[in-house]
PDB file of C-alpha atoms and ligand atoms in Angstrom:
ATOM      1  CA  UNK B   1     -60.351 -22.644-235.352  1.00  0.00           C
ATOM      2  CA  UNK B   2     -60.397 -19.538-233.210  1.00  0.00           C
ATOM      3  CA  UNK B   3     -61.106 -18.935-229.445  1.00  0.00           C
ATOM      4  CA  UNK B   4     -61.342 -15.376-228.588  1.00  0.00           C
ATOM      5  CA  UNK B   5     -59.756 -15.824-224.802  1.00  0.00           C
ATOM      6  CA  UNK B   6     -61.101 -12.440-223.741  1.00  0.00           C
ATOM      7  CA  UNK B   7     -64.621 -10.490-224.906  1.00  0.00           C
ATOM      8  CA  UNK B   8     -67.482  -9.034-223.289  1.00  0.00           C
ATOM      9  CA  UNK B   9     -70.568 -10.352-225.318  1.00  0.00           C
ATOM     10  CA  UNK B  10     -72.493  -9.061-221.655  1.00  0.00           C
ATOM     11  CA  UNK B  11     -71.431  -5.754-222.696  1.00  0.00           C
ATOM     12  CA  UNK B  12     -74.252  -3.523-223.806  1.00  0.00           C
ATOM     13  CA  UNK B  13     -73.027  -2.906-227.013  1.00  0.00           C
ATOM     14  CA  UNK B  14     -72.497  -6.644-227.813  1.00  0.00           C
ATOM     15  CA  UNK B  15     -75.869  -8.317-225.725  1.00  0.00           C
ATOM     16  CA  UNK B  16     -78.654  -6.470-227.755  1.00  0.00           C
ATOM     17  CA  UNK B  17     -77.327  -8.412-231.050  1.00  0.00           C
ATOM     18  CA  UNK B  18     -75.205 -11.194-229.598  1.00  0.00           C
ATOM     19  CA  UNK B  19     -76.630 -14.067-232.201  1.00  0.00           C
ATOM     20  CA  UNK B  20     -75.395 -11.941-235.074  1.00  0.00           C
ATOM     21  CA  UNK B  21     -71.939 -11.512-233.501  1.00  0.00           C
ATOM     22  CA  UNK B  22     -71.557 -14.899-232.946  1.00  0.00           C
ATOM     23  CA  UNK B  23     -72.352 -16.238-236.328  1.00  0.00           C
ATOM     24  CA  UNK B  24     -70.339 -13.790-237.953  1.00  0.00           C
ATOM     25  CA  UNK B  25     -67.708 -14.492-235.623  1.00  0.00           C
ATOM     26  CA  UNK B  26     -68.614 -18.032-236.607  1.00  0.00           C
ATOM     27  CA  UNK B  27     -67.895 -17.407-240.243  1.00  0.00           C
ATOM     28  CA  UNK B  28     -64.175 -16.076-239.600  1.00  0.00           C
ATOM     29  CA  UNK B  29     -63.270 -19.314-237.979  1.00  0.00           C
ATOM     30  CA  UNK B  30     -64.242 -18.442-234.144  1.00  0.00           C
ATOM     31  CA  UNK B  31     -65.470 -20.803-232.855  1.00  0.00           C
ATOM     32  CA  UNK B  32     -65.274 -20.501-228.619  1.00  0.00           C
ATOM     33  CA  UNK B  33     -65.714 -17.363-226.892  1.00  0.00           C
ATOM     34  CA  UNK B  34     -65.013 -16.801-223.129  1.00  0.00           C
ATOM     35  CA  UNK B  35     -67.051 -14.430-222.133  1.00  0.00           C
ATOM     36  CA  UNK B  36     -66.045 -12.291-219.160  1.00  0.00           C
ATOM     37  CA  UNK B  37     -67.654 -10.805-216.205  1.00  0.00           C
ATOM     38  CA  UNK B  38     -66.438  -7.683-214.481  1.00  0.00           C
ATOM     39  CA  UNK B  39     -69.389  -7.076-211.629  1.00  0.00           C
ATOM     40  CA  UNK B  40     -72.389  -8.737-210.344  1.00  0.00           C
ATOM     41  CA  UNK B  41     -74.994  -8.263-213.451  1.00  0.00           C
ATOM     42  CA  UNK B  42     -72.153  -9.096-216.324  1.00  0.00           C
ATOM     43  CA  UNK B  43     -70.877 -12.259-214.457  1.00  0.00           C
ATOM     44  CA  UNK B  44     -74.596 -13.036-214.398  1.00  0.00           C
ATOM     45  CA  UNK B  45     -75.115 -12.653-217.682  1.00  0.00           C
ATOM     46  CA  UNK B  46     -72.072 -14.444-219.172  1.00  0.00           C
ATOM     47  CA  UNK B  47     -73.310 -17.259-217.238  1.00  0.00           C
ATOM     48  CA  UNK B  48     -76.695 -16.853-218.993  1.00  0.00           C
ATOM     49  CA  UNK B  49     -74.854 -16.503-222.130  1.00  0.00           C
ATOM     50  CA  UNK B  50     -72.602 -19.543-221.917  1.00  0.00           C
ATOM     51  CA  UNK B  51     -75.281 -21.765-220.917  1.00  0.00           C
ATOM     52  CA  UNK B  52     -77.740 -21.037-223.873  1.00  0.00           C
ATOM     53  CA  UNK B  53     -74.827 -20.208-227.087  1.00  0.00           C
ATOM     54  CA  UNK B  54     -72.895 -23.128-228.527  1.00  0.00           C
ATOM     55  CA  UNK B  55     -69.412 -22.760-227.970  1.00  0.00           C
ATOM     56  CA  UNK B  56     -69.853 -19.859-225.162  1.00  0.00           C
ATOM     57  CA  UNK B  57     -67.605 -20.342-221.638  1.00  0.00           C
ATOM     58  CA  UNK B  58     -67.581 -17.582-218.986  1.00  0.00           C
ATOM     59  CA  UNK B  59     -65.330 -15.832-216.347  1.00  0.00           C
ATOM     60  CA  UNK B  60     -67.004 -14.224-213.292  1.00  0.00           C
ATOM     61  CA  UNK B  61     -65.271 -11.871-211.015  1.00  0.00           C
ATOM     62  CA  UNK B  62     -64.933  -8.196-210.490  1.00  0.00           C
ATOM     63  CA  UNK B  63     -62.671  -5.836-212.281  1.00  0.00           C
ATOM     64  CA  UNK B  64     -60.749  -3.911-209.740  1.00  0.00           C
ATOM     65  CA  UNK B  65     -62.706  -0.635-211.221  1.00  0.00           C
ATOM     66  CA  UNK B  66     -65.960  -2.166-209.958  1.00  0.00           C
ATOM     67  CA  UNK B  67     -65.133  -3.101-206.349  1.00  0.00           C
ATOM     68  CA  UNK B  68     -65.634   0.039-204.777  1.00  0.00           C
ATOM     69  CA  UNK B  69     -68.999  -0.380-202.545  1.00  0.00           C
ATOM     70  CA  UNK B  70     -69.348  -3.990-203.499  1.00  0.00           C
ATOM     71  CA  UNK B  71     -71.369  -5.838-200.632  1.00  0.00           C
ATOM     72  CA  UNK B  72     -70.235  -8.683-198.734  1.00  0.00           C
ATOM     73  CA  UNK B  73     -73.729 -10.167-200.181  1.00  0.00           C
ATOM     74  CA  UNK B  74     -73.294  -9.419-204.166  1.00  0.00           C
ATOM     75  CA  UNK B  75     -69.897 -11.277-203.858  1.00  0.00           C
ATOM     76  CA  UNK B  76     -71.133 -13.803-202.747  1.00  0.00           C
ATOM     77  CA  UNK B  77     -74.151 -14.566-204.629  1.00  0.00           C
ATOM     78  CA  UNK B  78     -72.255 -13.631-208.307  1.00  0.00           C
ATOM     79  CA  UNK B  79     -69.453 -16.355-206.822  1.00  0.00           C
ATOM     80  CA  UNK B  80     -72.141 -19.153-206.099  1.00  0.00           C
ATOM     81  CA  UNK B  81     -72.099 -19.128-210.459  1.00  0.00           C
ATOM     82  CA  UNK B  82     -68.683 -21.002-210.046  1.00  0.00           C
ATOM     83  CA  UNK B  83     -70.861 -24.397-209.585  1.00  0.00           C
ATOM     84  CA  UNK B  84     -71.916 -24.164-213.051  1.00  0.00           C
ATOM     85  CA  UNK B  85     -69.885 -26.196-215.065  1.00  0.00           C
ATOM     86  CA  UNK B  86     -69.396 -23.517-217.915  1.00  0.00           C
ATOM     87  CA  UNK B  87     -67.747 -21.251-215.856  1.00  0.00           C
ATOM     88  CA  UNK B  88     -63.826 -22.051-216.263  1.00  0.00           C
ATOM     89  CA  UNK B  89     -61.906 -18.902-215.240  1.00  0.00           C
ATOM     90  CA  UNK B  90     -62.382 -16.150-212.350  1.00  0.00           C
ATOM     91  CA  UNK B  91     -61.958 -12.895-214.122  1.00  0.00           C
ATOM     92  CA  UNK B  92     -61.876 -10.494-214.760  1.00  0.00           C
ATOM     93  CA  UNK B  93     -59.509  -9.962-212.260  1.00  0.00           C
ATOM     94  CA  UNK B  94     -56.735  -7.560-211.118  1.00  0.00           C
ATOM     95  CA  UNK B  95     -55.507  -3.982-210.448  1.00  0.00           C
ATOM     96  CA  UNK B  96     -56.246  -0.895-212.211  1.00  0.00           C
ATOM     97  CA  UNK B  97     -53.689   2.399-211.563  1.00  0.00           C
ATOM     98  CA  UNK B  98     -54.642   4.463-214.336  1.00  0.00           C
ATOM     99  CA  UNK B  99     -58.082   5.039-212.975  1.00  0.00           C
ATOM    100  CA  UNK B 100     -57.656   5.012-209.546  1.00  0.00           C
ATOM    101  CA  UNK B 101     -55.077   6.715-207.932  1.00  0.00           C
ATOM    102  CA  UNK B 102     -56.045   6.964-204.666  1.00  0.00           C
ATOM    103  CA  UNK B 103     -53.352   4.784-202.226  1.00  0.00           C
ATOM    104  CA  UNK B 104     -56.536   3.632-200.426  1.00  0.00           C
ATOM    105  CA  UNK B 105     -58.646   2.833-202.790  1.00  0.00           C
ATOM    106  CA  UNK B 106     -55.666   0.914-204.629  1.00  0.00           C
ATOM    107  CA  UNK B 107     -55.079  -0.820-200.884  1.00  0.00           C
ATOM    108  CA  UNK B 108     -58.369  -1.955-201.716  1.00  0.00           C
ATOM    109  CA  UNK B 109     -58.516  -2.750-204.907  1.00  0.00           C
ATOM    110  CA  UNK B 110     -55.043  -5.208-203.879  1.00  0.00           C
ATOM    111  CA  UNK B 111     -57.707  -6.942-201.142  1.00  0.00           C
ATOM    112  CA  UNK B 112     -59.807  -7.869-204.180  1.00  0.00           C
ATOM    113  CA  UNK B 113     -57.352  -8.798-206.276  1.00  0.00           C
ATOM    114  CA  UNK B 114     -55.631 -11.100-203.642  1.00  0.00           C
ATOM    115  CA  UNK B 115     -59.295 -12.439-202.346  1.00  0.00           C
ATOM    116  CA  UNK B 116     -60.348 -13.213-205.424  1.00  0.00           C
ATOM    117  CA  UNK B 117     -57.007 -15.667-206.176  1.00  0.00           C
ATOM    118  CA  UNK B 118     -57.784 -17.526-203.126  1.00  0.00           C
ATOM    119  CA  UNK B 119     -61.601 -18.688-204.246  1.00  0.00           C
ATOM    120  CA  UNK B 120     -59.652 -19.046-208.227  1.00  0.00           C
ATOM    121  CA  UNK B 121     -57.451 -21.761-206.368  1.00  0.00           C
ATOM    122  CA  UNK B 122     -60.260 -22.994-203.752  1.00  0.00           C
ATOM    123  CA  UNK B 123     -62.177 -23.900-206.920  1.00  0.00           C
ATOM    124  CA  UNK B 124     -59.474 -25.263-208.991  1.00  0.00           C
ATOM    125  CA  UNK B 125     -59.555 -22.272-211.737  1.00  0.00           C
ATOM    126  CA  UNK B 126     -57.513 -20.155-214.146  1.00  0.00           C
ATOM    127  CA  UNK B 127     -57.593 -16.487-213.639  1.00  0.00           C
ATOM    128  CA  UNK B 128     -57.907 -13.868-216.398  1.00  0.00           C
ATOM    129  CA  UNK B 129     -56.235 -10.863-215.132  1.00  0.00           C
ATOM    130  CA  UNK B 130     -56.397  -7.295-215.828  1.00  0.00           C
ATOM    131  CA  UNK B 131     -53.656  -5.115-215.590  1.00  0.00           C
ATOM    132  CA  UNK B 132     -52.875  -1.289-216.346  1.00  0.00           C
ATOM    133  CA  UNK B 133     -49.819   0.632-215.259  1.00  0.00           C
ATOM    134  CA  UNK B 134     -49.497  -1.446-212.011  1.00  0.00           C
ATOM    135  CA  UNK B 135     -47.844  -4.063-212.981  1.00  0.00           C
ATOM    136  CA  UNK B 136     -45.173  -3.666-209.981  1.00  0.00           C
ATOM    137  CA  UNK B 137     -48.161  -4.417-207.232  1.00  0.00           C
ATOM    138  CA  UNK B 138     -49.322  -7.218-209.778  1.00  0.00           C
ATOM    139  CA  UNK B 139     -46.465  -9.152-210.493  1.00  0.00           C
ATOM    140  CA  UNK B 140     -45.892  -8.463-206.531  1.00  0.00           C
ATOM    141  CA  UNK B 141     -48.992 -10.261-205.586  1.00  0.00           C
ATOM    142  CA  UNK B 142     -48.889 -12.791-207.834  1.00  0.00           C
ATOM    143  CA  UNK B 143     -45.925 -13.944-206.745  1.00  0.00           C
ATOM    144  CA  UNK B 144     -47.057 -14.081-202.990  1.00  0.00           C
ATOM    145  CA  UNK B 145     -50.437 -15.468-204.135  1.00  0.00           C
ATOM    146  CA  UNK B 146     -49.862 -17.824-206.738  1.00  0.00           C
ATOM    147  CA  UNK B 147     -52.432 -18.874-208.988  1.00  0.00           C
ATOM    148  CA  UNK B 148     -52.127 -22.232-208.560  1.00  0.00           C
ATOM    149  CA  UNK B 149     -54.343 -23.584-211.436  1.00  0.00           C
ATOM    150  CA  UNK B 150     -52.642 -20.979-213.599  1.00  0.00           C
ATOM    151  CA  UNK B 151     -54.117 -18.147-215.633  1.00  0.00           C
ATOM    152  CA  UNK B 152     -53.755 -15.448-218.055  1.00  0.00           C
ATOM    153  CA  UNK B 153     -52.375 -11.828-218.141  1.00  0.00           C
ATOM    154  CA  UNK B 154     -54.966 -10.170-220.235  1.00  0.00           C
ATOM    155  CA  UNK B 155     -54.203  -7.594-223.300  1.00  0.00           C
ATOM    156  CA  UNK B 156     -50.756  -7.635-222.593  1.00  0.00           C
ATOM    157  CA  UNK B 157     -48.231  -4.752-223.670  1.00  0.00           C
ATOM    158  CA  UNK B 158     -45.988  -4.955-220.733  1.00  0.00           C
ATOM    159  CA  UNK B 159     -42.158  -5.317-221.357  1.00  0.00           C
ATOM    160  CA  UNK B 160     -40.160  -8.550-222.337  1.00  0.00           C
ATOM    161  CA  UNK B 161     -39.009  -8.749-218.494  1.00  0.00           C
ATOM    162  CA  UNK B 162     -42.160  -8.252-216.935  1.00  0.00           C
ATOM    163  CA  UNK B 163     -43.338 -11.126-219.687  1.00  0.00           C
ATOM    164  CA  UNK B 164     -40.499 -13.320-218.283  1.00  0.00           C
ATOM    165  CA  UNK B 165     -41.914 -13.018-214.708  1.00  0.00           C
ATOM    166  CA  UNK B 166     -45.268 -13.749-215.811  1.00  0.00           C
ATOM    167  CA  UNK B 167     -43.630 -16.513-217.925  1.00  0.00           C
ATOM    168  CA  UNK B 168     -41.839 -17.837-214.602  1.00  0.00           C
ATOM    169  CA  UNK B 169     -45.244 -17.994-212.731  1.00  0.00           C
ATOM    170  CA  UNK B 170     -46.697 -20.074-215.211  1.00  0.00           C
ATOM    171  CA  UNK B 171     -49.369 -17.470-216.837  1.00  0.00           C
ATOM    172  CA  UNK B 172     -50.178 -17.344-220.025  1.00  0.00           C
ATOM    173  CA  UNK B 173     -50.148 -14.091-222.314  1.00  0.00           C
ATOM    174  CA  UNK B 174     -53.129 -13.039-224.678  1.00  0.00           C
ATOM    175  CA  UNK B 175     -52.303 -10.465-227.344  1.00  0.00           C
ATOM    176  CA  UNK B 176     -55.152  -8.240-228.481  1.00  0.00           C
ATOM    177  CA  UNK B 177     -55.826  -5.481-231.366  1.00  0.00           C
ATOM    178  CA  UNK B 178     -53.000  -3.594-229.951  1.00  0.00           C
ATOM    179  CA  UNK B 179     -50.366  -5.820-230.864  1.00  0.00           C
ATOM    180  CA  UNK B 180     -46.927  -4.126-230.015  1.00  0.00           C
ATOM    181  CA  UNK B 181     -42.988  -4.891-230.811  1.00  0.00           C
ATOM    182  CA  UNK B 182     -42.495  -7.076-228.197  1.00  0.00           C
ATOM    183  CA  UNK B 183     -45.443  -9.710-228.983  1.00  0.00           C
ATOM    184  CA  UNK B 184     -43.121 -11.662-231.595  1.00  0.00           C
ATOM    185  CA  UNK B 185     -41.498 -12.379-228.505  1.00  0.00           C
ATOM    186  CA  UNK B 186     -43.867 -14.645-226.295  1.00  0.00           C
ATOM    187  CA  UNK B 187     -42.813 -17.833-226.735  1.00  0.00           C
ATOM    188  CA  UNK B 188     -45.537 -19.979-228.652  1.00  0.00           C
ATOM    189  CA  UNK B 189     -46.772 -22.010-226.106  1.00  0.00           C
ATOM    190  CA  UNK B 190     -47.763 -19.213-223.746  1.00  0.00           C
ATOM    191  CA  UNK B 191     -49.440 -17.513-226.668  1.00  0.00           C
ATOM    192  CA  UNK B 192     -53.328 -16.521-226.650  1.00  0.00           C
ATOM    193  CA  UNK B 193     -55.554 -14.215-228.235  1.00  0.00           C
ATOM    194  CA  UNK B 194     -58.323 -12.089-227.676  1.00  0.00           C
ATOM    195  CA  UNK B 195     -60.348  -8.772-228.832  1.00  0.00           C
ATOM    196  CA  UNK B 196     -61.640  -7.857-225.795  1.00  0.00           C
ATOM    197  CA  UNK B 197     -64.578  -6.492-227.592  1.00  0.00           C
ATOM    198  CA  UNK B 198     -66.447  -3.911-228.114  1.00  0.00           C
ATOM    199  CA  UNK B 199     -62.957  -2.545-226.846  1.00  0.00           C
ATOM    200  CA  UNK B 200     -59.616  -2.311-228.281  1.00  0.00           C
ATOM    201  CA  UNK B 201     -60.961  -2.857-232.234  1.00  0.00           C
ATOM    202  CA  UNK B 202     -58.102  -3.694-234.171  1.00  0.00           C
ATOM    203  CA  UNK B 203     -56.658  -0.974-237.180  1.00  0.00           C
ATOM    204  CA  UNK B 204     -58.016  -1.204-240.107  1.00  0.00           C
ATOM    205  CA  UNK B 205     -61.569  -0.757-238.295  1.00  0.00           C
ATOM    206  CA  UNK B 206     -60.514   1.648-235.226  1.00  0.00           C
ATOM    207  CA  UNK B 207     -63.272   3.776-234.276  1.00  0.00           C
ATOM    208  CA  UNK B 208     -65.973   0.710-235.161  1.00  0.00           C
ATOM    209  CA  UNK B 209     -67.157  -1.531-232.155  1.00  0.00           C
ATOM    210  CA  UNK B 210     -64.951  -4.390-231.329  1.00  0.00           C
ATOM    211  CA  UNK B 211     -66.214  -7.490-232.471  1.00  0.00           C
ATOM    212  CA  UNK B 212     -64.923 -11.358-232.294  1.00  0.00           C
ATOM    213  CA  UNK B 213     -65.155 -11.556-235.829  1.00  0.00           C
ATOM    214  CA  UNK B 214     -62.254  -9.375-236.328  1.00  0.00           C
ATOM    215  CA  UNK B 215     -60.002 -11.766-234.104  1.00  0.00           C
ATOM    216  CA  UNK B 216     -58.713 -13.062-237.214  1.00  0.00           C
ATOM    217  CA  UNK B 217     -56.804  -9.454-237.751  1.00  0.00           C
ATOM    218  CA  UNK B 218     -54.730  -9.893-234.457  1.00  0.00           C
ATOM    219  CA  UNK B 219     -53.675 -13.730-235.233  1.00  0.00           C
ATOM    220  CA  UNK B 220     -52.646 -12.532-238.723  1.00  0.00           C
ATOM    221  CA  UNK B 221     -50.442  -9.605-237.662  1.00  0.00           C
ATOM    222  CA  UNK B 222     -48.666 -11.605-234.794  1.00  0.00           C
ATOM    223  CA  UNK B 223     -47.711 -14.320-237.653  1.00  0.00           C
ATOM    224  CA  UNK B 224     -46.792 -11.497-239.876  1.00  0.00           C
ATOM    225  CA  UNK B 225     -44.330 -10.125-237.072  1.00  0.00           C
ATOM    226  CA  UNK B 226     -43.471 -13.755-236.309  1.00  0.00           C
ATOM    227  CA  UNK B 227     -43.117 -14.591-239.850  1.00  0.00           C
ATOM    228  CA  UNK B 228     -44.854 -17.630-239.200  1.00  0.00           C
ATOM    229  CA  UNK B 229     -47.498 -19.533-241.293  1.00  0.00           C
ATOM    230  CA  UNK B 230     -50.935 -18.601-239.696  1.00  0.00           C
ATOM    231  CA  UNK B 231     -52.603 -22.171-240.280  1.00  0.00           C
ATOM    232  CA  UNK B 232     -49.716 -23.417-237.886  1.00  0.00           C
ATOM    233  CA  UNK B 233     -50.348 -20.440-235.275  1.00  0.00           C
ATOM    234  CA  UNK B 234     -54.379 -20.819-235.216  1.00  0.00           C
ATOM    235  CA  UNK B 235     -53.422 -24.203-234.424  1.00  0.00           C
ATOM    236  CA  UNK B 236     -50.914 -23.484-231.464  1.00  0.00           C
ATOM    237  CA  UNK B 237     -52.743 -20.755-229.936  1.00  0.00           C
ATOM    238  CA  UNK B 238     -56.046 -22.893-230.007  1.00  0.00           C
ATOM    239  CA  UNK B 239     -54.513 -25.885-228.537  1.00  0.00           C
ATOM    240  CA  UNK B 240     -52.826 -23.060-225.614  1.00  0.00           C
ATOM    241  CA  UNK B 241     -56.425 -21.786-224.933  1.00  0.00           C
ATOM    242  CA  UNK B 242     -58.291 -25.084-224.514  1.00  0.00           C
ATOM    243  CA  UNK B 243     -55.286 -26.478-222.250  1.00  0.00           C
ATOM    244  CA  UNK B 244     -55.150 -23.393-220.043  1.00  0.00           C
ATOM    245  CA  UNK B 245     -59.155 -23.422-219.990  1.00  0.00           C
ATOM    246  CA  UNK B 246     -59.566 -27.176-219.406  1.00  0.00           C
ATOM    247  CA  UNK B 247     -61.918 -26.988-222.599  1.00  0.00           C
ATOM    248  CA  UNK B 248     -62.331 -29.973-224.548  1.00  0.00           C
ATOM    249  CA  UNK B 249     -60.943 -29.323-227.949  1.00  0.00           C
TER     250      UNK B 249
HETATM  251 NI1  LIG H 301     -62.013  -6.988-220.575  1.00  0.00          NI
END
């Protein structure tokens, strides 16, 4: 069995035909899906999702691309969803360099970030955390705000020391379609994976809409490069997912 540890079935390219994706996804072997917010309306609708699709979980939080104006009142309101019982993570969460350069803007978007840890670990949650070329400032916070219920560094394709510092806070890593040299190193037990669909769609169908049934491409590649049997790694990385998640397997 598969869990696809990262998509965005809210996204408008996904919602509009979401019971086909998740059957076909069903027929490759996935069969949970966390489902993850990134603003007020897709937290809100991953919600909506998870409570009416079998094996659906979601993540609410706002991606540090969508904080900018935020009021006081939407953040509070979308974080009122953490009382229902298939929400399991706070994501996703993070910071985001390559858009926004702007020091005070990124001052802000570290606010978020750190904010957003704090209700994670008030509520007794994982995080799912976004990350793109500032992973100096992340790894920085993290350290000074630990997620205490742990968490996962999402589409990772950092370096293998920035993986052991992640490692050494107790995060997990997820792997996506762009699966790099240094994946065969994450140890197995801090191993997840995701497609972070309709992004990120995996080669041989680049150019297509990400989907969750193609999460089956990314496990096989990371047990080609760990020449490892990929009955044996479906079964590791599934057991990783449900622990991390506190989801019944
Ligand atoms: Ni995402």
């Amino acid at each position: 069995m598969l869990f696809d540890s990262h998509c965005h079935l809210n996204d408008e390219n996904l919602y509009p035909r979401i019971e086909e994706v998740i059957s076909s996804a069903n027929k490759t072997g996935v069969k949970k899906f966390l489902v993850v917010g990134y603003d007020k309306a897709s937290s809100f609708l991953a919600v909506d999702i998870a409570n009416r699709y079998e094996g659906c979980y979601a993540a609410i939080g706002f991606h540090p691309t969508e904080i900018f104006g935020v009021s006081e009142k939407d953040y509070k309101d979308t974080m009122s969803l953490v009382t229902n019982p298939k929400v399991i993570a706070i994501g996703e969460i993070g910071l985001d360099y390559y858009w926004i350069k702007d020091p005070k803007q990124r001052k802000e978007q570290k606010e978020w970030f750190i904010k957003q840890i704090d209700f994670a670990n008030e509520h007794h949650l994982p995080i799912s955390i976004h990350n793109r070329e500032s992973t100096e400032d992340c790894v920085k916070i993290l350290k000074e705000h630990r997620p205490l219920f742990g968490g996962v560094m999402h589409c990772f394709s950092g370096s293998v020391e920035t993986m052991n510092e992640v490692i050494k806070l107790g995060l997990m890593i997820a792997l996506g379609g762009t699966v790099t040299f240094t994946n065969e190193v994450v140890p197995l037990d801090r191993l997840l994976i995701e497609t972070d669909c309709p992004y990120l769609t995996p080669h041989p169908h680049r150019g297509e809409k990400n989907e969750p049934k193609y999460l089956c491409l990314v496990l096989e590649e990371i047990a080609r490069l760990k020449d490892m049997s990929k009955k044996h790694l479906e079964d590791v990385i599934y057991k990783n997912t449900c622990r991390v998640f506190n989801v019944d397997e």
